[in-house]
mmCIF file of C-alpha atoms and ligand atoms in Angstrom:
data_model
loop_
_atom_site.group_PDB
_atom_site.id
_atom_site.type_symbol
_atom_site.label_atom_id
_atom_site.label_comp_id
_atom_site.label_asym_id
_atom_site.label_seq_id
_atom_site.Cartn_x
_atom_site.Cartn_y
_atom_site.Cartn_z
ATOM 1 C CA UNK A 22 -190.734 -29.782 -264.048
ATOM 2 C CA UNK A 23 -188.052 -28.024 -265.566
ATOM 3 C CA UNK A 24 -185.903 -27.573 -262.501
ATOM 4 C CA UNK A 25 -186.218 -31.759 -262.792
ATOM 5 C CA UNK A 26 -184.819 -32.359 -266.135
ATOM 6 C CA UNK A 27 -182.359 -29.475 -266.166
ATOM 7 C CA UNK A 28 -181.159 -31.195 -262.844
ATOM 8 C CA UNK A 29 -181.214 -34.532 -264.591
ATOM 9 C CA UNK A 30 -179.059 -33.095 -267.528
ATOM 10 C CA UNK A 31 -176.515 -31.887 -265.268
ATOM 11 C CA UNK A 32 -175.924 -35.652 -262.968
ATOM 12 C CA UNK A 33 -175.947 -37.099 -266.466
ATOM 13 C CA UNK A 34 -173.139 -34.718 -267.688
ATOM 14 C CA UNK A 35 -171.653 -34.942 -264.427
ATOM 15 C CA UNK A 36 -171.532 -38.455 -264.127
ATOM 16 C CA UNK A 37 -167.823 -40.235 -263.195
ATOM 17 C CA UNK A 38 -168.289 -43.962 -262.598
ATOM 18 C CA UNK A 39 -164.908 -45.688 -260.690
ATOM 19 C CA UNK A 40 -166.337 -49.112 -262.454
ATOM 20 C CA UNK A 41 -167.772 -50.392 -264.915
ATOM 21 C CA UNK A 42 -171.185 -51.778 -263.318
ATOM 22 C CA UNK A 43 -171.676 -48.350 -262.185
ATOM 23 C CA UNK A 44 -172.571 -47.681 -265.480
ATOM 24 C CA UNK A 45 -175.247 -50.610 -265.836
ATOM 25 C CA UNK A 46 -176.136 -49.101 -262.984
ATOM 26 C CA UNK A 47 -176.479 -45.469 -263.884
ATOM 27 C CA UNK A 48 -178.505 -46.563 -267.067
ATOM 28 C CA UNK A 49 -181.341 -48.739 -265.023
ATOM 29 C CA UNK A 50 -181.773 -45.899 -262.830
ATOM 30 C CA UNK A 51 -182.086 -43.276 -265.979
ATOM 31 C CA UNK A 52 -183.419 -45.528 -268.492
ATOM 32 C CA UNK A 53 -185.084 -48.448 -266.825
ATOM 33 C CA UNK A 54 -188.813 -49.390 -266.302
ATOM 34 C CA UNK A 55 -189.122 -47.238 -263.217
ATOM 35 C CA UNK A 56 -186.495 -44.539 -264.206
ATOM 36 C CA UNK A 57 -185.892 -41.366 -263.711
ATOM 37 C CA UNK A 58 -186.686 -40.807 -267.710
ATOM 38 C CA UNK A 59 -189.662 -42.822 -267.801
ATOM 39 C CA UNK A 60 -191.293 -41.439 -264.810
ATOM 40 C CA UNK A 61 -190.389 -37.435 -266.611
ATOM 41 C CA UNK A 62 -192.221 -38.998 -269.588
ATOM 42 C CA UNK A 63 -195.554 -39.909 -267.142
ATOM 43 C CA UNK A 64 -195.473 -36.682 -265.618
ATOM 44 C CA UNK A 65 -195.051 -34.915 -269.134
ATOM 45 C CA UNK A 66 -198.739 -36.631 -270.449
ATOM 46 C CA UNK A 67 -200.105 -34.126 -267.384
ATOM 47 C CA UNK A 68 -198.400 -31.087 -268.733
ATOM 48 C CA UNK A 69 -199.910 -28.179 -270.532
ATOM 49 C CA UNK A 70 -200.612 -27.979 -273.981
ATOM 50 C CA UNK A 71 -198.361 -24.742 -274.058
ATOM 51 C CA UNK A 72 -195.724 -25.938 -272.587
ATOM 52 C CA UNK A 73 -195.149 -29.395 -274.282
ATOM 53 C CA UNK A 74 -193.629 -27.861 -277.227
ATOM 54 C CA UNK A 75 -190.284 -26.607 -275.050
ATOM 55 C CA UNK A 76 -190.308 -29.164 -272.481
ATOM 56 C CA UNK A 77 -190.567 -32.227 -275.288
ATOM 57 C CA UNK A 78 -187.488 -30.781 -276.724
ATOM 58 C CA UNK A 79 -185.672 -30.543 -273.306
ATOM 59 C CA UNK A 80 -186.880 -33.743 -272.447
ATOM 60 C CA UNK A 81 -185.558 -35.491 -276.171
ATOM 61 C CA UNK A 82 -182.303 -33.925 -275.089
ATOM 62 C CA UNK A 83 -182.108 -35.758 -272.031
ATOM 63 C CA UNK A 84 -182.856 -39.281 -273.431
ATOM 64 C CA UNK A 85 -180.262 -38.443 -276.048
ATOM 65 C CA UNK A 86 -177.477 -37.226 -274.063
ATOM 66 C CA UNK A 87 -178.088 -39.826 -271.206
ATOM 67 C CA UNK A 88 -177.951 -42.796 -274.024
ATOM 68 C CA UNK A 89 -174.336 -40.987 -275.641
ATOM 69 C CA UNK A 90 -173.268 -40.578 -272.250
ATOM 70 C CA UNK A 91 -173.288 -44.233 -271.407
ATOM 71 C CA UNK A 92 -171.956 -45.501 -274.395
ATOM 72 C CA UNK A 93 -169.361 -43.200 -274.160
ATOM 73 C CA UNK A 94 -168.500 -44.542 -270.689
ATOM 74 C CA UNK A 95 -168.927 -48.164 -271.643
ATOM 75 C CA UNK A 96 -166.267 -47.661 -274.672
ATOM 76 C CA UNK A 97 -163.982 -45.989 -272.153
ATOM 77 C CA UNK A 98 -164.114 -48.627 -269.969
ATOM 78 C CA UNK A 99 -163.875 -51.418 -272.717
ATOM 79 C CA UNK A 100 -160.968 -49.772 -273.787
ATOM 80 C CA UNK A 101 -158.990 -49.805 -270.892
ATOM 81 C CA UNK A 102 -159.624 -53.209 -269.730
ATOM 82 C CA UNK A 103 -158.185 -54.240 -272.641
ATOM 83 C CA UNK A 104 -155.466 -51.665 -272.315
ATOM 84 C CA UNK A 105 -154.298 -53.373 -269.237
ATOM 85 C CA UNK A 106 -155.331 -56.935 -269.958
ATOM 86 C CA UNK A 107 -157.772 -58.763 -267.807
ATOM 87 C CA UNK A 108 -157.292 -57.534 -264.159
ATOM 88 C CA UNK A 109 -154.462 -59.704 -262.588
ATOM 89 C CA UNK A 110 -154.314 -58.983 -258.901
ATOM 90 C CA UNK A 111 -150.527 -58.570 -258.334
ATOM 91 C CA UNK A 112 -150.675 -58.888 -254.631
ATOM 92 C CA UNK A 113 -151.482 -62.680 -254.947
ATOM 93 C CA UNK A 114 -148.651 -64.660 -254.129
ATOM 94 C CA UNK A 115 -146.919 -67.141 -257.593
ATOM 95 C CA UNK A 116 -147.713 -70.967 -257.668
ATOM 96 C CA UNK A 117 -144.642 -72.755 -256.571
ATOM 97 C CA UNK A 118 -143.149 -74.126 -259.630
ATOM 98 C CA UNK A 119 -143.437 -78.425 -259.044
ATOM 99 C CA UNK A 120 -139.650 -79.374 -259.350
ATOM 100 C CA UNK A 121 -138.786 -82.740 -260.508
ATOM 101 C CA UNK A 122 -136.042 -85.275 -258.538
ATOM 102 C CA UNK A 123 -134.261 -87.920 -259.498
ATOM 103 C CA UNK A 124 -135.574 -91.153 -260.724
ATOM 104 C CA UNK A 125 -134.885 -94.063 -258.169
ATOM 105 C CA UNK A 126 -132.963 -95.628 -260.582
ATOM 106 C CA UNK A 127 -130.255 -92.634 -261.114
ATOM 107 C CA UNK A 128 -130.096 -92.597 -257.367
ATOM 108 C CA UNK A 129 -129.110 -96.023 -257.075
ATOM 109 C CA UNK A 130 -126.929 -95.859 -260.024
ATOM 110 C CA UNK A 131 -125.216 -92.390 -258.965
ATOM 111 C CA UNK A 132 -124.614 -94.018 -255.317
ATOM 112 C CA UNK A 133 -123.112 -97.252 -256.837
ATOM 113 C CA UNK A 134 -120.898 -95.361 -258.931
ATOM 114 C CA UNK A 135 -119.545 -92.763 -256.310
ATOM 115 C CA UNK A 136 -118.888 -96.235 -254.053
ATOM 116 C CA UNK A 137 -116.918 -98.065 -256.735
ATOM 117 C CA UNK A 138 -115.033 -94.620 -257.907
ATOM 118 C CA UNK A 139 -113.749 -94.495 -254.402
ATOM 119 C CA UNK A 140 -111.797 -97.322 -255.042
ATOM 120 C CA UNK A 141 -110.932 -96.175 -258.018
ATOM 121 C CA UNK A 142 -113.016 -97.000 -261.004
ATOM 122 C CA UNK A 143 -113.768 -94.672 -263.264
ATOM 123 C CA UNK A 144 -117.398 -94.799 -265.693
ATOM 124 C CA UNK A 145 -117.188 -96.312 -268.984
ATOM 125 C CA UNK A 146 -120.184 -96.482 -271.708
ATOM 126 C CA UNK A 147 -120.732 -97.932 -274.941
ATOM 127 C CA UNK A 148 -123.576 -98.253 -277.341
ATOM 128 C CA UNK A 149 -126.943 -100.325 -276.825
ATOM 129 C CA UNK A 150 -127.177 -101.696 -280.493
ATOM 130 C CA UNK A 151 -124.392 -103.733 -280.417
ATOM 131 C CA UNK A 152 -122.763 -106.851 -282.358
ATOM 132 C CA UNK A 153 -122.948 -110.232 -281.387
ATOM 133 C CA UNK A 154 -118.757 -110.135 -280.736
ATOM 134 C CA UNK A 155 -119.004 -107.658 -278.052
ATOM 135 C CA UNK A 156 -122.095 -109.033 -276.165
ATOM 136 C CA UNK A 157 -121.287 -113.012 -276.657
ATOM 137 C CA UNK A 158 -118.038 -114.232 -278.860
ATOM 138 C CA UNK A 159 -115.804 -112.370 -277.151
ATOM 139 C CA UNK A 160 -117.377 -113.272 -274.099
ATOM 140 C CA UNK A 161 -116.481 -116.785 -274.374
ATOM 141 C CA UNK A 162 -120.313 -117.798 -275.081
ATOM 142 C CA UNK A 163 -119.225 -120.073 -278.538
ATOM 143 C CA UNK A 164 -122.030 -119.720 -281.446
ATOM 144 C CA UNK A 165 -124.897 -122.012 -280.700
ATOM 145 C CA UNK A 166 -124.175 -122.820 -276.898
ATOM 146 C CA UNK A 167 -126.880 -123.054 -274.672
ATOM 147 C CA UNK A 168 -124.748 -121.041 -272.192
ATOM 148 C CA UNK A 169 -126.938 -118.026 -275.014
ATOM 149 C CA UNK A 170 -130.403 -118.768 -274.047
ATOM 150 C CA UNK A 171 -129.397 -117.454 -270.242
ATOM 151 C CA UNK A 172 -129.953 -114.726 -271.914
ATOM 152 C CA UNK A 173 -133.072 -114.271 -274.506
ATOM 153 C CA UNK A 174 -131.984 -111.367 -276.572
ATOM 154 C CA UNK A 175 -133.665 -108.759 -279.112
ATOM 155 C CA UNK A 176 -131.830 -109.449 -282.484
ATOM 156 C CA UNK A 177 -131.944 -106.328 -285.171
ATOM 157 C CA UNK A 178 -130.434 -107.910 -287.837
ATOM 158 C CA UNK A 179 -129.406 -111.655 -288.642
ATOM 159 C CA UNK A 180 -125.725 -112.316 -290.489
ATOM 160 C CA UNK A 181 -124.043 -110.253 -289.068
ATOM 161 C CA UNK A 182 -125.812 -110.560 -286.146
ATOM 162 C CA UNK A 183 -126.701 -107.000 -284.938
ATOM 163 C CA UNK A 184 -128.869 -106.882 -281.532
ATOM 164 C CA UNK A 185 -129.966 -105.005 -278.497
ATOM 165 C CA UNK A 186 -126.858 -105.799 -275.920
ATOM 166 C CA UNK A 187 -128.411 -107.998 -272.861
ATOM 167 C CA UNK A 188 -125.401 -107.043 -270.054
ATOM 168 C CA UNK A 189 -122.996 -103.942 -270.370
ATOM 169 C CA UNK A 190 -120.059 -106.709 -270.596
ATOM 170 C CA UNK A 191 -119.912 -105.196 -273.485
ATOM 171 C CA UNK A 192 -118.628 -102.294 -272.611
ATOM 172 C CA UNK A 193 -116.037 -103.916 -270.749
ATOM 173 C CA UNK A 194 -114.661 -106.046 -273.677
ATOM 174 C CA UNK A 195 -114.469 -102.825 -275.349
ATOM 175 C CA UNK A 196 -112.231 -101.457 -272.905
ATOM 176 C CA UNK A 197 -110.326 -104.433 -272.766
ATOM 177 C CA UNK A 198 -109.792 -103.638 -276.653
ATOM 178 C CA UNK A 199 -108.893 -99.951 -276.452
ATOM 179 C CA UNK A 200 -106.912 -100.023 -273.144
ATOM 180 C CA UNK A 201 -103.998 -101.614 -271.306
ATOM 181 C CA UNK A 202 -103.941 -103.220 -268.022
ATOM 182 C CA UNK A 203 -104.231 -101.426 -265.326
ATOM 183 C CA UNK A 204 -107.952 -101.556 -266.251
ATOM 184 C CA UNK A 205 -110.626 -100.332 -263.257
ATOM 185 C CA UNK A 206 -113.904 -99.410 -264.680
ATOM 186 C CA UNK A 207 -117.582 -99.533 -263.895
ATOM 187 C CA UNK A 208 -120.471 -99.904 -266.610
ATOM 188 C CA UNK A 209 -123.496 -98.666 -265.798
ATOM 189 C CA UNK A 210 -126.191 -98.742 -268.359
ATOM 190 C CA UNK A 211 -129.324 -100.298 -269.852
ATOM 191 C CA UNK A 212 -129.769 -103.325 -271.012
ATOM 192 C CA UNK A 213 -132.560 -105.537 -273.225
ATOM 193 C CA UNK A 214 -133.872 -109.374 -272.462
ATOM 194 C CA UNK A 215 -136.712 -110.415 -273.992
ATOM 195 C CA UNK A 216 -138.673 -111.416 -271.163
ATOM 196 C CA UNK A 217 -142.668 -111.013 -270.277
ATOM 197 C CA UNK A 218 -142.843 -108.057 -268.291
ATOM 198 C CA UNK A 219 -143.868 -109.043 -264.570
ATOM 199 C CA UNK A 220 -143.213 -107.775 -260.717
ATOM 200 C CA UNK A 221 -139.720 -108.959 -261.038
ATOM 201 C CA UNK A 222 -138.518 -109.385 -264.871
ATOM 202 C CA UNK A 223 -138.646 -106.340 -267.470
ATOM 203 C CA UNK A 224 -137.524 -106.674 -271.130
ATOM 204 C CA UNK A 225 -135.499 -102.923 -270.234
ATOM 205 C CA UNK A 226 -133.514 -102.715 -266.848
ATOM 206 C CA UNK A 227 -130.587 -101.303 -266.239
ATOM 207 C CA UNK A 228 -127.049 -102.531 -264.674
ATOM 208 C CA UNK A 229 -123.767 -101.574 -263.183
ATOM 209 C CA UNK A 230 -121.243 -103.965 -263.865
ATOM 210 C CA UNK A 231 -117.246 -103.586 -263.137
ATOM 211 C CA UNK A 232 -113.539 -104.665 -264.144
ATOM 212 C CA UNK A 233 -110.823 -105.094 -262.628
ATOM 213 C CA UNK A 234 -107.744 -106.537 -264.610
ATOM 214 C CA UNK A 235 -103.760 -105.996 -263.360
ATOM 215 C CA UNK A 236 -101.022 -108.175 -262.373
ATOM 216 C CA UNK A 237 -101.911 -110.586 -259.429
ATOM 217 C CA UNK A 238 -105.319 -109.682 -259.109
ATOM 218 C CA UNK A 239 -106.888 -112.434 -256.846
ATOM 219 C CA UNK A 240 -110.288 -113.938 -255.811
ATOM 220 C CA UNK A 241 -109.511 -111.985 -252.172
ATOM 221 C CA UNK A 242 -109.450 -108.773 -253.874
ATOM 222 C CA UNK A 243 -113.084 -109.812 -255.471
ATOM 223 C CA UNK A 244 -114.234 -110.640 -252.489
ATOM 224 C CA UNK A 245 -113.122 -107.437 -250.475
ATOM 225 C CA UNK A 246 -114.300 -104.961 -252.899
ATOM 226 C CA UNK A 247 -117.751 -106.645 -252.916
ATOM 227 C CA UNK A 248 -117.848 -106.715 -248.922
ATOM 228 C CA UNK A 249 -116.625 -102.997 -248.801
ATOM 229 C CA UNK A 250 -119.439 -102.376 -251.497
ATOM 230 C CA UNK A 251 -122.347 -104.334 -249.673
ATOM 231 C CA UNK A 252 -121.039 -102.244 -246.237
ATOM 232 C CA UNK A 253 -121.361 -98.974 -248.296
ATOM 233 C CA UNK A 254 -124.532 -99.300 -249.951
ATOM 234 C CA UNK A 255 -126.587 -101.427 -247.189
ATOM 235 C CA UNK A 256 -124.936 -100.714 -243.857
ATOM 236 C CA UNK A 257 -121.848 -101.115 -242.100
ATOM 237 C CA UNK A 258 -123.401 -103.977 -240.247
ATOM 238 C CA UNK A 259 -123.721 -105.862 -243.854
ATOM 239 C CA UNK A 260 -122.411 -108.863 -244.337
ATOM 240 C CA UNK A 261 -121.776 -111.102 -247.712
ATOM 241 C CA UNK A 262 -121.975 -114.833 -248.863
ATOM 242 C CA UNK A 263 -120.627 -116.277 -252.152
ATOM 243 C CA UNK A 264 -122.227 -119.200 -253.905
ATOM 244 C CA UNK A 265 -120.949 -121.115 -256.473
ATOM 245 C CA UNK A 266 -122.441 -120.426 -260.191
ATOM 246 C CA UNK A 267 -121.801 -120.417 -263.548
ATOM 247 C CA UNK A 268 -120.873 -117.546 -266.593
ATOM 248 C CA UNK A 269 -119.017 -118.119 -269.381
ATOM 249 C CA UNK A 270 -116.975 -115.394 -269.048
ATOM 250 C CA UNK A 271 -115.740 -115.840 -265.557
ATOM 251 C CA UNK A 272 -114.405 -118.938 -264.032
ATOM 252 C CA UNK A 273 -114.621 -119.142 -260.781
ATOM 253 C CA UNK A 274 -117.706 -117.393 -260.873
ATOM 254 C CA UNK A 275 -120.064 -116.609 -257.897
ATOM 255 C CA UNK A 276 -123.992 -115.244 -257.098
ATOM 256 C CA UNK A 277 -123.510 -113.008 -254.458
ATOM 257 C CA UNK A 278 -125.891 -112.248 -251.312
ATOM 258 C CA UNK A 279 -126.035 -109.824 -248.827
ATOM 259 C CA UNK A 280 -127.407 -110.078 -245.323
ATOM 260 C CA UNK A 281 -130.843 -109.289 -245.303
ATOM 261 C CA UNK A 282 -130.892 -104.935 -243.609
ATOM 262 C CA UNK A 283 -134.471 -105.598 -242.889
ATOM 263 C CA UNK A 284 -134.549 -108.743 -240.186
ATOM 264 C CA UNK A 285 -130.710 -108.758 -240.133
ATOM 265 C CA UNK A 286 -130.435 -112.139 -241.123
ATOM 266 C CA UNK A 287 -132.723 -113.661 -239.086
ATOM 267 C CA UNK A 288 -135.664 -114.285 -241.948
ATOM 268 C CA UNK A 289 -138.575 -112.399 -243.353
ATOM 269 C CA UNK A 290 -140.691 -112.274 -246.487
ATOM 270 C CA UNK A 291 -138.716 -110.148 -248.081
ATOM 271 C CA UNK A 292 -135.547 -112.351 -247.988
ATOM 272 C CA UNK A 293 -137.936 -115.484 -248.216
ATOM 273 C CA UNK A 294 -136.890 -116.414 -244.612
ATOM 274 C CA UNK A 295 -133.207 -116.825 -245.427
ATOM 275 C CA UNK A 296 -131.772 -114.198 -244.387
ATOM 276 C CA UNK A 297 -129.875 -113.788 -247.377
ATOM 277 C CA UNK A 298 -130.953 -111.166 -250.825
ATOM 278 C CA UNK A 299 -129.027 -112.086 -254.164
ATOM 279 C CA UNK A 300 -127.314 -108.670 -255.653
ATOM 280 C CA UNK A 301 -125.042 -109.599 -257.993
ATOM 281 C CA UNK A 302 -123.028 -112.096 -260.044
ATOM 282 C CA UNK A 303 -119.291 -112.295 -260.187
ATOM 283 C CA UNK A 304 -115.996 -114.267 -261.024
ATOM 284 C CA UNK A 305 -112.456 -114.340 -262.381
ATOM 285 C CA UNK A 306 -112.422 -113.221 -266.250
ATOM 286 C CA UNK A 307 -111.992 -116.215 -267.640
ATOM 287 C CA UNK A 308 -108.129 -116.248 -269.520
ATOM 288 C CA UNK A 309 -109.831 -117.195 -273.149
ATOM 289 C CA UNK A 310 -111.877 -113.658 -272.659
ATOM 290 C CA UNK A 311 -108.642 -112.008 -271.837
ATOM 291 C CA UNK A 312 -107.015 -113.358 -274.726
ATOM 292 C CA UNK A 313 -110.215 -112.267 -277.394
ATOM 293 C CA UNK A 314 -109.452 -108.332 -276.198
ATOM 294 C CA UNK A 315 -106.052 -108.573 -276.537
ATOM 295 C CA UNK A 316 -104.425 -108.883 -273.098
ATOM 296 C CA UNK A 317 -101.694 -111.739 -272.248
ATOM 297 C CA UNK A 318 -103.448 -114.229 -269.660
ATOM 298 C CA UNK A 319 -100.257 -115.220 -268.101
ATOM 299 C CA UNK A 320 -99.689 -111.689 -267.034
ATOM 300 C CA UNK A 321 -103.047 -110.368 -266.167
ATOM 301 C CA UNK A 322 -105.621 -111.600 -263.979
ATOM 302 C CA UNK A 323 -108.861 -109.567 -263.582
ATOM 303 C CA UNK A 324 -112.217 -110.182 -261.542
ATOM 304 C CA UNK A 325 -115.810 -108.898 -263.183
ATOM 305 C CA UNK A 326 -119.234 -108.477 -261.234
ATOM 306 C CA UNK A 327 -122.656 -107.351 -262.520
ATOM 307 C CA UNK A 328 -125.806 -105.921 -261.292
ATOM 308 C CA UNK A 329 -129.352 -105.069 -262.091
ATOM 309 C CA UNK A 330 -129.896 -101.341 -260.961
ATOM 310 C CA UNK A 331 -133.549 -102.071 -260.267
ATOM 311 C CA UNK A 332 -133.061 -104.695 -257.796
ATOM 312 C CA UNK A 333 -130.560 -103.153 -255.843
ATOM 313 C CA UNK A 334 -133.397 -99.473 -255.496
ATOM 314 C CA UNK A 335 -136.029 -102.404 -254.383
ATOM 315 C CA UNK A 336 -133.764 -103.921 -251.713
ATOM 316 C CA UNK A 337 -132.794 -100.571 -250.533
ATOM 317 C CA UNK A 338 -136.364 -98.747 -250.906
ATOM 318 C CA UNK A 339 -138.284 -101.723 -250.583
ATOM 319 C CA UNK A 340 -140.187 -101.283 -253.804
ATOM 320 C CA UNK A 341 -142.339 -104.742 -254.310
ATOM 321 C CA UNK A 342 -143.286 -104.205 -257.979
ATOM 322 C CA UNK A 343 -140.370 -103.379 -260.803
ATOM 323 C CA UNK A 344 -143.154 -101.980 -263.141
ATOM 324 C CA UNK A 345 -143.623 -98.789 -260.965
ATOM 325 C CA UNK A 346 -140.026 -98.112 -261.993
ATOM 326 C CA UNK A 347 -141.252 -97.200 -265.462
ATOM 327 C CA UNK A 348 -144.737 -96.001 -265.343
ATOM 328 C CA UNK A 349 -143.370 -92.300 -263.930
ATOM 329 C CA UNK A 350 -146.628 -91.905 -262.009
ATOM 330 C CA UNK A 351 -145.464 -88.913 -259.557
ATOM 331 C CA UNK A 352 -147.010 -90.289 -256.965
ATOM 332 C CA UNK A 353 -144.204 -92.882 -256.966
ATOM 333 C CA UNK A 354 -141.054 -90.691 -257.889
ATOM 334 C CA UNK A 355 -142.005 -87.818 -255.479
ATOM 335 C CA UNK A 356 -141.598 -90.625 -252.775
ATOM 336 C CA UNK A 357 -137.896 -90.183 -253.668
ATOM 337 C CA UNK A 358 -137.361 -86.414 -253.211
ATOM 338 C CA UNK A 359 -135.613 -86.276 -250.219
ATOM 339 C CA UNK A 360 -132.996 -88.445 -251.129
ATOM 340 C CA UNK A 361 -129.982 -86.452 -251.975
ATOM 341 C CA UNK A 362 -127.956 -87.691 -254.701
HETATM 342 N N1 LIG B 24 -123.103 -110.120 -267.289
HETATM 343 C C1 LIG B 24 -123.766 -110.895 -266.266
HETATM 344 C C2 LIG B 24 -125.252 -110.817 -266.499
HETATM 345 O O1 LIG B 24 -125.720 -109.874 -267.029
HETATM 346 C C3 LIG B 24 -123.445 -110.427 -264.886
HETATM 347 C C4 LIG B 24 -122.020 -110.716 -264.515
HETATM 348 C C5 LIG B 24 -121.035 -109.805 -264.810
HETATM 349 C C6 LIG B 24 -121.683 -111.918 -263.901
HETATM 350 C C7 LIG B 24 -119.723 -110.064 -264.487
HETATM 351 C C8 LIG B 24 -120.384 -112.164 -263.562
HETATM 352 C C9 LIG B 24 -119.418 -111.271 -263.859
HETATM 353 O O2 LIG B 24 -125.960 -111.732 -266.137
#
């Protein structure tokens, strides 16, 4: 029996585990039910009287040296794990980082604006809080004409009327004021209506709209520049129609439609079986709005058009519902990751 627990107190001593449930289990093996200590202790019961006295004490230094030795291990182990952090298996390849894109909306607007600074237009902003001067007096909309409610605004403050601008004309009459003729700029920028938010009508959307003032400018040059726009952003094959409307700050003024890409012209839902989609509004700036910035109506002319951003992405993407333009559900915007601009 001695042989045994000498041999014993050599594996224990001699013990290297690589892990540390090689230690759990080292100790069921030694220390368990059915272990190696508790069957010693059995066989011990059958031992001489004589020789209990040495192998008791042999067999106490086993249990103790087989308990330190695990804890021992165990504290090692504990030790290192924490050492090196929880074990991160470095061969396992890195999640891809998710990249964003652009929002249809920039798209549109960045492709609208490289078209128009072709011809050469260059960007101009201004602020959304505006006063009523820049977004309707000098505009030619009089105080208290209905030619206002075309437009239901977001006032801030009443006398002086301070408000949330409802077209980037704005920015254009603040051009007027800070620069001389030649004057070629594009607006792009968001703008407020107070309007119930539906599939087609948002109280935020955004627009492009664009100047053009010189000597001799003509309705022609309008009309070309709108044409060589449509071709640009909806297809060489593109055609355009002007209809007769009404803004106070442009006389003539015009709606403007474009051929419909999707039947070409021959009628579908999406152009209501006309053949026709409305993009923008236009017209001649109206001499009284080139006199309020400034500039002498008997030397300048100038044409003016405006867009809605929003409209012109659903046309060309065929996006039914304006809301999904602001909800930024990725589902929607990743749709958009292959276009390039
Ligand atoms: N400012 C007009 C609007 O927002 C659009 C427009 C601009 C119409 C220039 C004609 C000329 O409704």
């Amino acid at each position: 029996m001695i042989d045994k627990i000498n041999d014993l107190i050599d594996r224990v001593k001699a013990f290297q585990p690589k892990a540390a449930q090689e230690i759990e289990d080292f100790r069921i093996r030694m220390m368990g039910k059915k272990g190696e200590l508790n069957a010693i202790f059995e066989e011990f019961k059958t031992v001489a009287p004589e020789l209990k006295r040495e192998l008791g004490q042999r067999i106490n230094e086993l249990k103790t040296l087989t308990a330190e030795r695990i804890n021992e291990l165990r504290d090692r182990f504990a030790e290192q794990e924490s050492a090196d952090g929880p074990a991160i298996d470095m061969t396992r390849p890195g999640s891809a980082d998710d990249l964003g894109s652009r929002h249809p909306i920039s798209l549109v607007r960045n492709e609208i604006v490289e078209i128009f600074s072709r011809m050469g237009y260059t960007v101009a902003d201004g602020p959304e809080i505006e006063d009523d001067w820049h977004v309707f007096s000098a505009l030619n909309f009089p105080p208290e004409h209905p030619a206002r409610d075309m437009q239901d605004t977001f006032f801030i403050e009443k006398n002086p009327d301070i408000l949330l601008r409802t077209h980037t004309s704005s920015i254009q009459v603040r051009t007027m004021e800070h620069q001389k003729p030649p004057i070629r700029v594009i607006c792009p920028g968001r703008v407020f209506r107070n309007e119930a938010i539906s599939a087609r009508a948002h109280c935020i959307f955004h627009q492009v709209e664009g100047l053009y003032v010189d000597e001799n400018v003509s309705f022609a040059d309008l009309k070309q520049s709108i044409l060589y726009f449509a071709k640009e952003m909806f297809g060489e094959s593109s055609t355009i129609r002007l209809r007769p409307s009404y803004f106070p700050f442009t006389e003539p003024s015009a709606e403007v439609d474009v051929s419909c890409n999707l039947c070409g012209g021959k009628g579908c839902n999406v152009c209501k079986h006309t053949g026709w989609l409305e993009i923008m509004g236009c017209g001649m700036v109206d001499p009284a709005v080139l006199e309020a910035s400034g500039i002498d109506p008997a030397k300048y002319s100038g044409f003016a058009f405006g867009m809605g951003i929003e409209r012109i992405a659903m046309l060309k993407f065929g996006v039914r519902d304006l809301r999904l333009y602001f909800e930024n559900d990725v589902r929607f915007l990743h749709q958009f990751d292959s276009v390039i601009g």
